[in-house]
XYZ file of C-alpha atoms in Angstrom:
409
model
C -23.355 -7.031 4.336
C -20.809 -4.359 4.691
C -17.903 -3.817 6.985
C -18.575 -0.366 9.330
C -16.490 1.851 10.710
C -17.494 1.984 14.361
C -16.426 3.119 17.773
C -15.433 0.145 20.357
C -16.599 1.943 22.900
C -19.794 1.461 24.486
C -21.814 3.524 27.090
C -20.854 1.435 29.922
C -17.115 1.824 28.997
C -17.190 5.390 27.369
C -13.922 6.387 29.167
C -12.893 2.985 29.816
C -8.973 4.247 30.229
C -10.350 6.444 33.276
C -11.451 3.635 35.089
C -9.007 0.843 34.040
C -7.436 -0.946 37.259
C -3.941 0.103 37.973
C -1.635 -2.262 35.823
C -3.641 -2.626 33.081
C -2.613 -1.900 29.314
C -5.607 0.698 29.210
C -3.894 2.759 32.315
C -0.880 3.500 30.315
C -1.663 4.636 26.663
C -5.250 5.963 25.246
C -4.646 3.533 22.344
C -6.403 0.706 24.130
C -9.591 2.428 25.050
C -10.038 3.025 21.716
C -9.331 -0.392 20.130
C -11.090 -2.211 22.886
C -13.633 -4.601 21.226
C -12.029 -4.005 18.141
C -12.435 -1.397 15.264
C -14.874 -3.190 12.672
C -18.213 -4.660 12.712
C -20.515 -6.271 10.221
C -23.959 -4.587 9.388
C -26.815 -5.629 7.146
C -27.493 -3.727 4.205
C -31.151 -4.683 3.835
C -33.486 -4.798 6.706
C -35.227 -8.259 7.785
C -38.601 -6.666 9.431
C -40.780 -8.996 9.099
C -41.881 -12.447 7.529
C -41.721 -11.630 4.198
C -38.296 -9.131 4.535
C -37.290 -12.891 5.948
C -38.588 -15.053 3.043
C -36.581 -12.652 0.616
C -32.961 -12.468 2.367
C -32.882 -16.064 3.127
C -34.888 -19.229 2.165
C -36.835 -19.384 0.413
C -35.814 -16.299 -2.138
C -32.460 -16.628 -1.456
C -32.573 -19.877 -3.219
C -33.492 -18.135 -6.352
C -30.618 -16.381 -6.799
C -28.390 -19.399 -5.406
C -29.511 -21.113 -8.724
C -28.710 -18.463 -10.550
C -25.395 -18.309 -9.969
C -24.998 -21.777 -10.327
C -25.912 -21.562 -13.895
C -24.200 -18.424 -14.702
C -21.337 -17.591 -12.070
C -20.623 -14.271 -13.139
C -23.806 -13.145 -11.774
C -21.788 -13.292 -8.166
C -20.807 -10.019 -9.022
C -23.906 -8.157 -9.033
C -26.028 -10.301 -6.696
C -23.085 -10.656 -3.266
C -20.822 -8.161 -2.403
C -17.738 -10.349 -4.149
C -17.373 -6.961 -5.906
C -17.050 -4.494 -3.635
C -14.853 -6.526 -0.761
C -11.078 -7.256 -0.541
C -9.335 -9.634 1.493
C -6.034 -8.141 3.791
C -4.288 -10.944 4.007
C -1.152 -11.002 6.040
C 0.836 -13.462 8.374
C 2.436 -10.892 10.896
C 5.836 -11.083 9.814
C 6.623 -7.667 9.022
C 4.136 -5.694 10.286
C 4.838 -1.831 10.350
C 8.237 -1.299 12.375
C 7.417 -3.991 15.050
C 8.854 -7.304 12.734
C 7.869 -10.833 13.139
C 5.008 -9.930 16.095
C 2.520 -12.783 14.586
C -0.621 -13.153 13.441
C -2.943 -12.230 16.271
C -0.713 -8.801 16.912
C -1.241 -8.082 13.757
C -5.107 -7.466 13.816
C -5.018 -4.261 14.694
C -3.358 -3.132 11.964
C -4.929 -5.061 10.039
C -8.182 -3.388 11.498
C -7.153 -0.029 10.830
C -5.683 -0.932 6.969
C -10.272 -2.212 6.607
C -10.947 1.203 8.390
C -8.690 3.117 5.214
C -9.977 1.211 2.619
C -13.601 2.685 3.677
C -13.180 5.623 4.595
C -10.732 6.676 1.833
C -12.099 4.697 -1.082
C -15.816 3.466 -0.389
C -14.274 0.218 -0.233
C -14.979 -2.929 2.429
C -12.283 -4.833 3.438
C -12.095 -7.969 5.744
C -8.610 -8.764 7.767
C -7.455 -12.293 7.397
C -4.289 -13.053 9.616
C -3.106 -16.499 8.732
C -1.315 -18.581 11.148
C 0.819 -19.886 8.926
C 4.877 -18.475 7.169
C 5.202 -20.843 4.421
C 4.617 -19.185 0.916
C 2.766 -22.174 -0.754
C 0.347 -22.483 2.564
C -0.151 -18.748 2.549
C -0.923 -19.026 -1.385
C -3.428 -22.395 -1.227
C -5.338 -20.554 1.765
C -5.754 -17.372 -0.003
C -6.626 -19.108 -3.250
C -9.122 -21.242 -1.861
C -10.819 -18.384 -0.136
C -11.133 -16.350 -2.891
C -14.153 -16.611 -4.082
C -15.333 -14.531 -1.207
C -13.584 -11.479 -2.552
C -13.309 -9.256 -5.639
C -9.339 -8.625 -4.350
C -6.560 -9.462 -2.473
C -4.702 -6.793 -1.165
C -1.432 -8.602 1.027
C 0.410 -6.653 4.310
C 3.087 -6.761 6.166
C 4.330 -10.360 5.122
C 8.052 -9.998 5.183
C 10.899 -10.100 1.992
C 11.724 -12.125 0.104
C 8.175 -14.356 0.304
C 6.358 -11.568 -0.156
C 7.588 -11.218 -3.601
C 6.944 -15.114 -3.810
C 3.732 -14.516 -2.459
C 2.510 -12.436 -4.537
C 3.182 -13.690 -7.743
C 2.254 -17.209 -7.229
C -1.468 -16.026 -6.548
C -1.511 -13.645 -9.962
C -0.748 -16.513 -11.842
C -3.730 -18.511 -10.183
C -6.414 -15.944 -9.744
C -8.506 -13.748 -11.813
C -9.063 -10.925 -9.249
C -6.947 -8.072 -8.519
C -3.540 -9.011 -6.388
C -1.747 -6.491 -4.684
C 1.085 -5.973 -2.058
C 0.458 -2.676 -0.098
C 3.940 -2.224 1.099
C 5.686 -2.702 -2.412
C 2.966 -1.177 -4.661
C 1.376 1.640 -3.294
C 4.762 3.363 -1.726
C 5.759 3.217 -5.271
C 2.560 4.664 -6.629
C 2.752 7.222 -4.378
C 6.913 7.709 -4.804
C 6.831 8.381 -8.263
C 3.755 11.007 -7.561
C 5.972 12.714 -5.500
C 8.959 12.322 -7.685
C 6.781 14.157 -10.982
C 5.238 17.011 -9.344
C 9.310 17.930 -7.786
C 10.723 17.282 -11.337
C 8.248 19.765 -12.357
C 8.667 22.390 -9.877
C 12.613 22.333 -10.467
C 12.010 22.123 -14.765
C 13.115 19.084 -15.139
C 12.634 15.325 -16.273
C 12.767 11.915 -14.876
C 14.650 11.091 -17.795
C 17.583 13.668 -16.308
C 17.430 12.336 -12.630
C 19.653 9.572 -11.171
C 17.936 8.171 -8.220
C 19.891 6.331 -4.839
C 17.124 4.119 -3.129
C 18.433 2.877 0.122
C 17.060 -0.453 0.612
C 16.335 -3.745 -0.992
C 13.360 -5.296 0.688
C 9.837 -4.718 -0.736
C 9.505 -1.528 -0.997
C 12.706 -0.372 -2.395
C 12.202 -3.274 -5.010
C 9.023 -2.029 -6.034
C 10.412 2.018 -6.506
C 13.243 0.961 -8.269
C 10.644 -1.015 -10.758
C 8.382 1.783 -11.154
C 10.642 4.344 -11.652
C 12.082 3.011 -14.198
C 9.109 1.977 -15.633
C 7.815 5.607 -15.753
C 11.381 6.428 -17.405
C 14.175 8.005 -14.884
C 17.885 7.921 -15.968
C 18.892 5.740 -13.246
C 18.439 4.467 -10.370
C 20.805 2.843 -7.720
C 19.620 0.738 -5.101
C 21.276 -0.059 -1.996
C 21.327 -2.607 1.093
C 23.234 -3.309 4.341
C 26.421 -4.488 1.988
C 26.553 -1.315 -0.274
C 25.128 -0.943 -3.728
C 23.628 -3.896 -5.174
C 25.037 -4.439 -8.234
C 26.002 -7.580 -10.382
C 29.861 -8.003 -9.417
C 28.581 -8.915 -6.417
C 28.535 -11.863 -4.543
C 25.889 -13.917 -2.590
C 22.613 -11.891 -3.567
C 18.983 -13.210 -3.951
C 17.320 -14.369 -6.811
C 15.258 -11.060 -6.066
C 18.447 -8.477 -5.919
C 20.229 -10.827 -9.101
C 17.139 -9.470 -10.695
C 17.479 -6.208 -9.714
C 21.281 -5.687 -10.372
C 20.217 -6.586 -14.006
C 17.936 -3.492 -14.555
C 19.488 -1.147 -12.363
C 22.839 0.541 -11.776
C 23.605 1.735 -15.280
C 26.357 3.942 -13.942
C 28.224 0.574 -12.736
C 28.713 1.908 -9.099
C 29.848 -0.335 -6.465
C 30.738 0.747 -2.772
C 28.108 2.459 0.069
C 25.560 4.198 0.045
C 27.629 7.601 0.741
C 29.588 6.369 -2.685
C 26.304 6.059 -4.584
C 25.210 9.693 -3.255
C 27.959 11.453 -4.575
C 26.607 14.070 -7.397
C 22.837 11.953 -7.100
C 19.657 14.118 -7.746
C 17.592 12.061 -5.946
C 17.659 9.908 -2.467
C 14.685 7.426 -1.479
C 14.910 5.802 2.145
C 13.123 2.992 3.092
C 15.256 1.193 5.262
C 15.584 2.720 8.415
C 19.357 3.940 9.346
C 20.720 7.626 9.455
C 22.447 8.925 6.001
C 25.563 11.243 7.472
C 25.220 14.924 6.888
C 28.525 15.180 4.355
C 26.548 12.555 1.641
C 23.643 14.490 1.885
C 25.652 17.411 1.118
C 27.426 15.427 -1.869
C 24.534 15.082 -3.967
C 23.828 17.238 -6.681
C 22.271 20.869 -7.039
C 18.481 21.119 -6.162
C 18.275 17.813 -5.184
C 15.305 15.858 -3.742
C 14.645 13.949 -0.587
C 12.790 11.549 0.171
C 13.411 9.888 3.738
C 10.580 7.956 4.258
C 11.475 5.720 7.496
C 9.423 6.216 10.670
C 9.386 7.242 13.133
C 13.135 8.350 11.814
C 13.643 9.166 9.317
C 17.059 8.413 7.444
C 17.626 12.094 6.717
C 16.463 14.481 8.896
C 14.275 17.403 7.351
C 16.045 19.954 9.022
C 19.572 18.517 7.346
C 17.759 17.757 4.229
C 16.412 21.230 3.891
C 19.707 22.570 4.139
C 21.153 20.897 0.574
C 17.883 19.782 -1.055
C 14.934 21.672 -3.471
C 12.236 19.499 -2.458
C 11.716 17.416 1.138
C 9.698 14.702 1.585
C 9.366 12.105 4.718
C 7.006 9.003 5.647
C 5.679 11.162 8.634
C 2.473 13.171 9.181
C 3.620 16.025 10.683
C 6.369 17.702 8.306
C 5.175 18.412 4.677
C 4.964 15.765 1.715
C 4.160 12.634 3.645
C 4.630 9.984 1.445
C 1.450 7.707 2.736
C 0.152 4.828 1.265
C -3.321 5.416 2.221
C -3.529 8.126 -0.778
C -2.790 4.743 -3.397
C -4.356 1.739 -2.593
C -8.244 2.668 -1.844
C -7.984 4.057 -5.187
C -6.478 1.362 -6.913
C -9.117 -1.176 -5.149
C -11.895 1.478 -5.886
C -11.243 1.612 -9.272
C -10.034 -2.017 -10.131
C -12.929 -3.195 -8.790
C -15.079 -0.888 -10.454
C -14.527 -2.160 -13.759
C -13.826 -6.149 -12.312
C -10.510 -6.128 -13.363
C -8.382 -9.421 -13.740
C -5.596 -8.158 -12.473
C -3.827 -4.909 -11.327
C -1.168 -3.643 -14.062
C 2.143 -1.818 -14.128
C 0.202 0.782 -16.080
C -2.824 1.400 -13.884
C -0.490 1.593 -11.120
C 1.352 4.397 -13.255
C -1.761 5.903 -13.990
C -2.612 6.405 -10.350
C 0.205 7.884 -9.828
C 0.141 10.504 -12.583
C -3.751 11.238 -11.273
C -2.250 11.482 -7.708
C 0.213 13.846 -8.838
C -2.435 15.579 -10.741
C -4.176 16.896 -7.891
C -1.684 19.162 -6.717
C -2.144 20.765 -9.793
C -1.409 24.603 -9.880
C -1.137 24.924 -5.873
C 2.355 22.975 -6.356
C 5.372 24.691 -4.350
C 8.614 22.659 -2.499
C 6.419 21.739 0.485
C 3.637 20.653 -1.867
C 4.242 18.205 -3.946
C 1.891 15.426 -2.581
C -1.723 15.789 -1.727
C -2.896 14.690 1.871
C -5.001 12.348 2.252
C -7.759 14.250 3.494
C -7.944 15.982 0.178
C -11.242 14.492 -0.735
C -10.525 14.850 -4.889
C -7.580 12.157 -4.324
C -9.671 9.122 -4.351
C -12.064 9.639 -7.047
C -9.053 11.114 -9.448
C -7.015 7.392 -8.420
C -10.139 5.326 -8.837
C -11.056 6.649 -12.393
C -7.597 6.847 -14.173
C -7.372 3.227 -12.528
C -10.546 2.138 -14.215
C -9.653 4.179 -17.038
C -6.211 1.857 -17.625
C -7.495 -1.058 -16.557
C -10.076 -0.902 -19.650
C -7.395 0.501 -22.278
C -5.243 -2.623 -21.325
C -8.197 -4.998 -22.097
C -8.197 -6.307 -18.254
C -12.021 -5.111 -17.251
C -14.706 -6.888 -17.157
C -17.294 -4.303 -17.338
């Protein structure tokens, strides 16, 4: 079986917004005409014709492979689609700038994240909202599901149990675990971040980097970046920089303070700006012109909150060499959806155990990659209807994954 992309709408319904009664959702925004009935379906991948199709895709020939399986369960892999599905799991909580909206107003979302995996990475994916918020009921649930699915990719469950989350089920499973929000803005940060070092000559090693905002996604940036090797990085919350004079911060920022902030800042965000090469927002907010204007030559923006962005491109432009923003329609859009079908694509290629800090690194460098020679200031991400993005992602995943010794084929 195989998730499809279909269209909800059927012939008795094809403009069902035209003839919605007055006072219904459909009358006020073409949105619900086209996620009436949903945006998935299920469809066979073999066809049952006839007795015998019959005999072979159920009992009695189905038994046949049952019992093999039994007696050597890695077989799963090549005779069920274990290996080419991934669970989105979320519980509503966070889910895209709408908050705690809960599990059923999640689906569609969680819909359209099964629509990207296909149609950017070849890859089925099954929503699961769970009607639960507590970390270790999240966790059993997922674990005791999963041997339905080669991977787990988490959404929208809010910070700090998504870090919670997460981790608890890579220490108990054997199949990829990954949390969209964190993971793949990173991937897809630090993509951005190379090919703009490399239109301006320089290095991450040189840059000092301000990253407004603590929750997931600002944790995971700050992570990666320094992974991949940048001078510094500051991150910032609500309270000012987060450093380790401070008082009262999660275990999560307490970890964070300790590998971040080597220039021993303290104060706001405009503080932090002052003479920084490079600004990351994900937290919503609007950065005053003046610290924009404070940060160093041929700087680079990144404002990635939407709809609004932090820093407006037309201020940004104005100071910085390279502009890039979380929305669709001004250049560089920082998007997720040109990370994680990749990553799943190519993780589950090979049946790896577990996503590393290096494949994730190597998607990014292959991401980056694709600009190639075509790179200029409002170019320094591909979109993601640049058809080479996927299968670049989805072999220098598969590529890691197999120089760190976690494939399995």
């Amino acid at each position: 079986m195989a998730a499809e992309i279909v269209n909800p709408r059927n012939d008795a319904g094809a403009d069902v917004q035209a003839g919605s009664e007055e006072g219904s959702p459909e009358a006020f925004h073409p949105a619900f005409a086209l996620h009436r009935g949903g945006k998935l379906a299920v469809q066979s991948t073999v066809p049952v014709r006839d007795k015998d199709d019959l005999s072979l895709a159920y009992t009695p020939g189905v038994a046949t492979v049952c019992s093999a399986i039994a007696e050597r369960p890695e077989l799963v892999h090549d005779y069920t689609w274990k290996s080419q599905v991934v669970a989105v799991v979320t519980d509503g909580t966070a889910v895209l700038g709408l908050g705690d909206i809960g599990p059923e107003a999640s689906l569609p979302v969680m819909e359209g994240k099964a629509i990207l995996f296909k149609q950017f990475g070849g890859v089925d994916a099954v929503p699961l909202a769970l009607a639960t918020t507590d970390a270790d009921e999240i966790v059993d649930t997922v674990v005791r599901l999963s041997p339905s699915f080669g991977g787990v990719n988490l959404e929208d469950i809010s910070a700090p149990r998504c870090f919670e989350i997460e981790r608890k089920l890579q220490e108990r499973l054997d199949i990829p675990v990954f949390h969209d929000d964190q993971h793949g803005t990173a991937v897809v940060t630090l993509a951005a971040l190379r090919n703009a070092t490399r239109l301006t000559g320089r290095t991450l090693g040189e840059l000092r980097a301000v990253i407004s905002g603590a929750g997931a996604a600002g944790v995971a940036i700050a992570k990666m970046l320094l992974e991949a090797g940048i001078g510094d990085v500051t991150v910032t919350d609500r309270k000012g920089v987060v450093s380790q004079d401070r008082d009262g911060l999660t275990p999560v920022k307490q970890e964070l303070a300790k590998i971040t902030n080597k220039a021993g800042l303290s104060g706001s965000l405009e503080t932090a700006l002052d003479g920084a090469d490079v600004f990351i927002g994900v937290s919503g907010g609007t950065v005053p012109e003046p610290a924009v204007a404070s940060m160093a030559k041929d700087s680079f923006v990144f404002a990635m909150a939407n709809p609004n962005p932090e820093i407006h491109p037309d201020i940004a432009h104005r100071y910085a060499a390279v502009v890039a923003t979380g929305r669709s329609d001004f250049p560089n859009q920082i998007n997720n959806v040109l990370a994680f079908p990749g990553i799943f694509a190519g993780a589950l290629k090979v049946r790896a155990s577990r996503i590393t800090e290096t494949m994730k690194i190597a998607a990014a460098e292959a991401l980056a990659g694709v600009v190639g020679d075509d790179l200029t200031a409002d170019y320094v991400i591909p979109s993601p209807f640049d058809e080479r993005v996927a299968p670049a992602v989805t072999d220098a995943v598969a590529a890691a994954a197999r120089a760190e010794g976690v494939a399995r084929r």
